[in-house]
């Protein structure tokens, strides 16, 4: 691949994008470690916030995030499961817009496996009281009991149905869209940037 121009074919573009997303899971310092999750608010207005990317299964096209079941985004996804994840890597000059449908996992094998793989430091976040987003007179102290967080822990699986990439290059920006239908069949096209 010409590093400046980026991948020249659609299959190479998709492979490059997914490899960088996988790197975002594994490398805490990588820009793709903290994408922006966008949901439809309960009032219909868009809602966006930074999240940590916890997992990617490229075979099933599933991405995993972790959150507090009491958080606003969980109620939003429960009401309207369509969601988008936005990534930008300034080094690679690459933006990815991922779209799909989210499923919520609080009390099943997905949640149990995600909790088991979490570090104590991460688990403690879910023990915060009162619930995230509540107005309080003063910021609450950090929780110390990691096991108290388990009832509030929620894994979010985003089932990917669209990936759009935009690679910026002086020789010409390259924008591509990849769509998977309900049977998993992929269609891909370049788009005018
Ligand atoms: C760097 C960074 C990483 C974050 N990671 C997560 C995360 O993995 N899960 C999460 O629920 N919130 C995470 N947050 C907090 C969210 O951005 C947001 O403030 C919070 O989840 C409440 O959002 P909500 O009210 O829309 O649910 C993170 C924030 C930052 C700045």
CSV table of C-alpha atoms and ligand atoms in Angstrom, one decimal:
chain,number,residue,atom,x,y,z
A,1,UNK,CA,0.0,0.0,0.0
A,2,UNK,CA,1.1,3.5,-0.8
A,3,UNK,CA,1.2,5.0,2.8
A,4,UNK,CA,0.3,8.5,1.7
A,5,UNK,CA,-2.5,7.5,-0.7
A,6,UNK,CA,-3.8,4.6,1.4
A,7,UNK,CA,-5.3,1.4,0.1
A,8,UNK,CA,-6.2,1.5,-3.6
A,9,UNK,CA,-8.9,-1.2,-3.6
A,10,UNK,CA,-12.2,-1.6,-1.7
A,11,UNK,CA,-11.2,-4.9,-0.1
A,12,UNK,CA,-7.9,-3.5,1.1
A,13,UNK,CA,-9.6,-0.4,2.4
A,14,UNK,CA,-12.0,-2.6,4.5
A,15,UNK,CA,-9.1,-4.8,5.7
A,16,UNK,CA,-7.1,-1.7,6.7
A,17,UNK,CA,-10.1,-0.1,8.6
A,18,UNK,CA,-10.8,-3.3,10.5
A,19,UNK,CA,-7.2,-3.9,11.4
A,20,UNK,CA,-7.0,-0.4,12.9
A,21,UNK,CA,-10.2,-1.0,14.8
A,22,UNK,CA,-8.7,-4.2,16.2
A,23,UNK,CA,-5.6,-2.2,17.2
A,24,UNK,CA,-7.9,0.3,19.0
A,25,UNK,CA,-9.1,-2.6,21.2
A,26,UNK,CA,-5.6,-3.8,22.0
A,27,UNK,CA,-3.7,-0.5,22.3
A,28,UNK,CA,-4.9,1.9,24.9
A,29,UNK,CA,-2.8,4.7,23.4
A,30,UNK,CA,-4.3,4.3,19.9
A,31,UNK,CA,-6.8,6.9,18.7
A,32,UNK,CA,-9.3,4.2,17.9
A,33,UNK,CA,-9.4,3.1,21.6
A,34,UNK,CA,-11.9,5.9,22.4
A,35,UNK,CA,-14.5,6.3,19.6
A,36,UNK,CA,-17.6,8.4,20.0
A,37,UNK,CA,-20.9,6.6,20.4
A,38,UNK,CA,-24.0,8.3,19.0
A,39,UNK,CA,-27.5,7.3,19.9
A,40,UNK,CA,-31.0,8.6,19.4
A,41,UNK,CA,-32.0,10.5,22.5
A,42,UNK,CA,-35.3,9.7,24.2
A,43,UNK,CA,-36.6,13.1,22.9
A,44,UNK,CA,-35.3,12.3,19.4
A,45,UNK,CA,-32.3,14.6,19.6
A,46,UNK,CA,-28.9,13.1,18.8
A,47,UNK,CA,-26.7,12.1,21.7
A,48,UNK,CA,-22.9,11.5,21.5
A,49,UNK,CA,-20.2,10.6,24.0
A,50,UNK,CA,-16.7,9.1,24.2
A,51,UNK,CA,-16.5,5.4,25.1
A,52,UNK,CA,-13.7,2.8,25.3
A,53,UNK,CA,-13.7,0.2,22.6
A,54,UNK,CA,-13.5,-3.2,24.4
A,55,UNK,CA,-13.8,-5.8,21.8
A,56,UNK,CA,-14.1,-6.6,18.1
A,57,UNK,CA,-15.0,-9.9,16.4
A,58,UNK,CA,-14.4,-9.3,12.7
A,59,UNK,CA,-16.0,-12.6,11.7
A,60,UNK,CA,-19.4,-11.7,13.3
A,61,UNK,CA,-18.8,-7.9,12.9
A,62,UNK,CA,-19.6,-7.3,16.5
A,63,UNK,CA,-18.0,-4.6,18.6
A,64,UNK,CA,-18.2,-4.5,22.4
A,65,UNK,CA,-18.5,-1.5,24.8
A,66,UNK,CA,-19.0,-1.5,28.5
A,67,UNK,CA,-21.3,0.9,30.4
A,68,UNK,CA,-23.4,1.4,33.5
A,69,UNK,CA,-26.9,0.0,33.0
A,70,UNK,CA,-28.3,3.1,34.7
A,71,UNK,CA,-26.6,5.4,32.2
A,72,UNK,CA,-28.7,7.5,29.8
A,73,UNK,CA,-27.3,5.7,26.7
A,74,UNK,CA,-28.7,2.3,27.9
A,75,UNK,CA,-32.3,3.7,28.1
A,76,UNK,CA,-31.7,5.3,24.7
A,77,UNK,CA,-30.5,2.0,23.1
A,78,UNK,CA,-33.3,0.1,24.8
A,79,UNK,CA,-35.8,2.4,23.1
A,80,UNK,CA,-33.9,2.8,19.8
A,81,UNK,CA,-31.1,0.3,19.2
A,82,UNK,CA,-29.7,1.9,16.1
A,83,UNK,CA,-26.3,3.5,16.9
A,84,UNK,CA,-23.2,4.8,15.4
A,85,UNK,CA,-19.5,4.8,16.4
A,86,UNK,CA,-17.2,7.5,15.1
A,87,UNK,CA,-13.4,7.0,15.0
A,88,UNK,CA,-10.7,9.4,13.9
A,89,UNK,CA,-7.0,8.6,13.7
A,90,UNK,CA,-5.0,11.8,13.0
A,91,UNK,CA,-1.8,9.8,12.3
A,92,UNK,CA,-3.5,7.7,9.6
A,93,UNK,CA,-5.7,10.6,8.5
A,94,UNK,CA,-8.6,8.1,8.6
A,95,UNK,CA,-12.2,8.6,9.8
A,96,UNK,CA,-14.5,5.7,10.2
A,97,UNK,CA,-18.3,5.9,10.7
A,98,UNK,CA,-19.7,2.6,11.9
A,99,UNK,CA,-23.4,2.0,12.0
A,100,UNK,CA,-25.4,-0.9,13.3
A,101,UNK,CA,-27.8,-2.2,16.0
A,102,UNK,CA,-27.0,-2.6,19.6
A,103,UNK,CA,-28.0,-5.3,22.0
A,104,UNK,CA,-27.7,-4.9,25.8
A,105,UNK,CA,-26.2,-7.6,28.0
A,106,UNK,CA,-26.6,-7.3,31.8
A,107,UNK,CA,-27.2,-10.8,33.0
A,108,UNK,CA,-26.1,-13.3,30.4
A,109,UNK,CA,-23.0,-15.1,29.2
A,110,UNK,CA,-21.8,-12.0,27.3
A,111,UNK,CA,-22.0,-9.8,30.4
A,112,UNK,CA,-20.4,-12.5,32.6
A,113,UNK,CA,-17.4,-12.9,30.2
A,114,UNK,CA,-17.0,-9.2,29.8
A,115,UNK,CA,-17.1,-8.7,33.6
A,116,UNK,CA,-14.7,-11.6,34.2
A,117,UNK,CA,-12.2,-10.0,31.8
A,118,UNK,CA,-12.5,-6.5,33.4
A,119,UNK,CA,-9.9,-5.1,35.8
A,120,UNK,CA,-10.9,-4.1,39.4
A,121,UNK,CA,-10.2,-0.5,38.6
A,122,UNK,CA,-12.7,-0.6,35.7
A,123,UNK,CA,-15.3,-2.6,37.8
A,124,UNK,CA,-15.4,0.0,40.5
A,125,UNK,CA,-16.8,2.7,38.2
A,126,UNK,CA,-20.1,0.7,38.1
A,127,UNK,CA,-20.5,0.9,41.9
A,128,UNK,CA,-20.9,4.7,41.9
A,129,UNK,CA,-23.9,6.0,43.9
A,130,UNK,CA,-26.3,7.5,43.1
A,131,UNK,CA,-26.9,6.6,39.5
A,132,UNK,CA,-24.9,8.3,36.7
A,133,UNK,CA,-26.4,11.5,35.5
A,134,UNK,CA,-28.2,12.3,38.7
A,135,UNK,CA,-27.8,15.9,40.0
A,136,UNK,CA,-25.8,16.0,43.2
A,137,UNK,CA,-24.7,18.9,45.5
A,138,UNK,CA,-21.0,17.8,45.2
A,139,UNK,CA,-19.1,15.3,43.0
A,140,UNK,CA,-19.2,11.9,44.8
A,141,UNK,CA,-16.1,10.1,46.0
A,142,UNK,CA,-14.7,7.3,43.8
A,143,UNK,CA,-16.2,3.9,44.7
A,144,UNK,CA,-13.9,1.3,46.3
A,145,UNK,CA,-15.9,-1.9,46.2
A,146,UNK,CA,-15.6,-3.4,42.7
A,147,UNK,CA,-18.0,-6.3,43.3
A,148,UNK,CA,-20.8,-3.8,44.1
A,149,UNK,CA,-20.6,-2.7,40.5
A,150,UNK,CA,-21.7,-6.0,39.0
A,151,UNK,CA,-25.5,-5.4,39.2
A,152,UNK,CA,-25.0,-2.2,37.2
A,153,UNK,CA,-22.6,-3.5,34.6
A,154,UNK,CA,-23.8,-3.7,31.1
A,155,UNK,CA,-22.0,-4.9,28.0
A,156,UNK,CA,-23.2,-3.3,24.7
A,157,UNK,CA,-22.7,-5.3,21.5
A,158,UNK,CA,-22.9,-3.2,18.3
A,159,UNK,CA,-23.8,-5.5,15.4
A,160,UNK,CA,-22.2,-3.7,12.4
A,161,UNK,CA,-24.2,-3.3,9.2
A,162,UNK,CA,-22.3,-0.3,7.7
A,163,UNK,CA,-18.8,1.0,7.7
A,164,UNK,CA,-17.8,4.2,5.9
A,165,UNK,CA,-14.2,5.3,5.7
A,166,UNK,CA,-12.7,8.6,4.7
A,167,UNK,CA,-9.0,8.7,4.1
A,168,UNK,CA,-7.4,12.1,3.6
A,169,UNK,CA,-4.5,12.4,1.2
A,170,UNK,CA,-3.0,15.1,-0.9
A,171,UNK,CA,-3.3,12.9,-4.0
A,172,UNK,CA,-7.0,12.7,-3.5
A,173,UNK,CA,-9.3,11.9,-0.6
A,174,UNK,CA,-10.8,8.4,-0.7
A,175,UNK,CA,-14.2,7.7,0.7
A,176,UNK,CA,-15.7,4.2,0.7
A,177,UNK,CA,-18.9,2.6,2.0
A,178,UNK,CA,-19.4,-1.0,3.0
A,179,UNK,CA,-22.9,-2.4,3.7
A,180,UNK,CA,-23.8,-5.8,4.9
A,181,UNK,CA,-27.4,-7.0,4.4
A,182,UNK,CA,-29.4,-9.2,6.7
A,183,UNK,CA,-27.8,-12.3,5.2
A,184,UNK,CA,-24.3,-10.9,5.7
A,185,UNK,CA,-23.7,-10.2,2.1
A,186,UNK,CA,-21.4,-7.3,1.6
A,187,UNK,CA,-21.8,-4.5,-1.0
A,188,UNK,CA,-19.1,-1.9,-1.3
A,189,UNK,CA,-18.7,1.3,-3.3
A,190,UNK,CA,-16.4,4.3,-3.5
A,191,UNK,CA,-18.1,7.6,-2.7
A,192,UNK,CA,-17.2,11.1,-3.8
A,193,UNK,CA,-15.4,12.4,-0.7
B,1,LIG,C1,-11.9,8.9,27.5
B,1,LIG,C2,-13.3,8.5,28.0
B,1,LIG,C3,-13.7,7.2,28.0
B,1,LIG,C4,-14.9,6.9,28.4
B,1,LIG,N1,-15.3,5.6,28.3
B,1,LIG,C5,-16.6,5.2,28.7
B,1,LIG,C6,-17.1,3.9,28.5
B,1,LIG,O1,-16.3,3.0,28.1
B,1,LIG,N2,-18.3,3.6,28.9
B,1,LIG,C7,-19.2,4.6,29.3
B,1,LIG,O2,-20.3,4.3,29.6
B,1,LIG,N3,-18.8,5.9,29.5
B,1,LIG,C8,-17.5,6.2,29.1
B,1,LIG,N4,-17.1,7.5,29.3
B,1,LIG,C9,-18.1,8.5,29.8
B,1,LIG,C10,-19.1,8.9,28.7
B,1,LIG,O3,-18.4,9.7,27.7
B,1,LIG,C11,-20.3,9.7,29.3
B,1,LIG,O4,-19.9,10.8,29.9
B,1,LIG,C12,-21.1,8.8,30.3
B,1,LIG,O5,-21.0,7.4,29.9
B,1,LIG,C13,-22.5,9.2,30.4
B,1,LIG,O6,-23.1,9.2,29.1
B,1,LIG,P1,-24.7,9.0,28.9
B,1,LIG,O7,-25.4,9.8,29.9
B,1,LIG,O8,-25.0,9.4,27.5
B,1,LIG,O9,-25.0,7.5,29.1
B,1,LIG,C14,-15.8,7.9,28.8
B,1,LIG,C15,-15.4,9.2,28.8
B,1,LIG,C16,-14.2,9.5,28.4
B,1,LIG,C17,-13.8,11.0,28.4
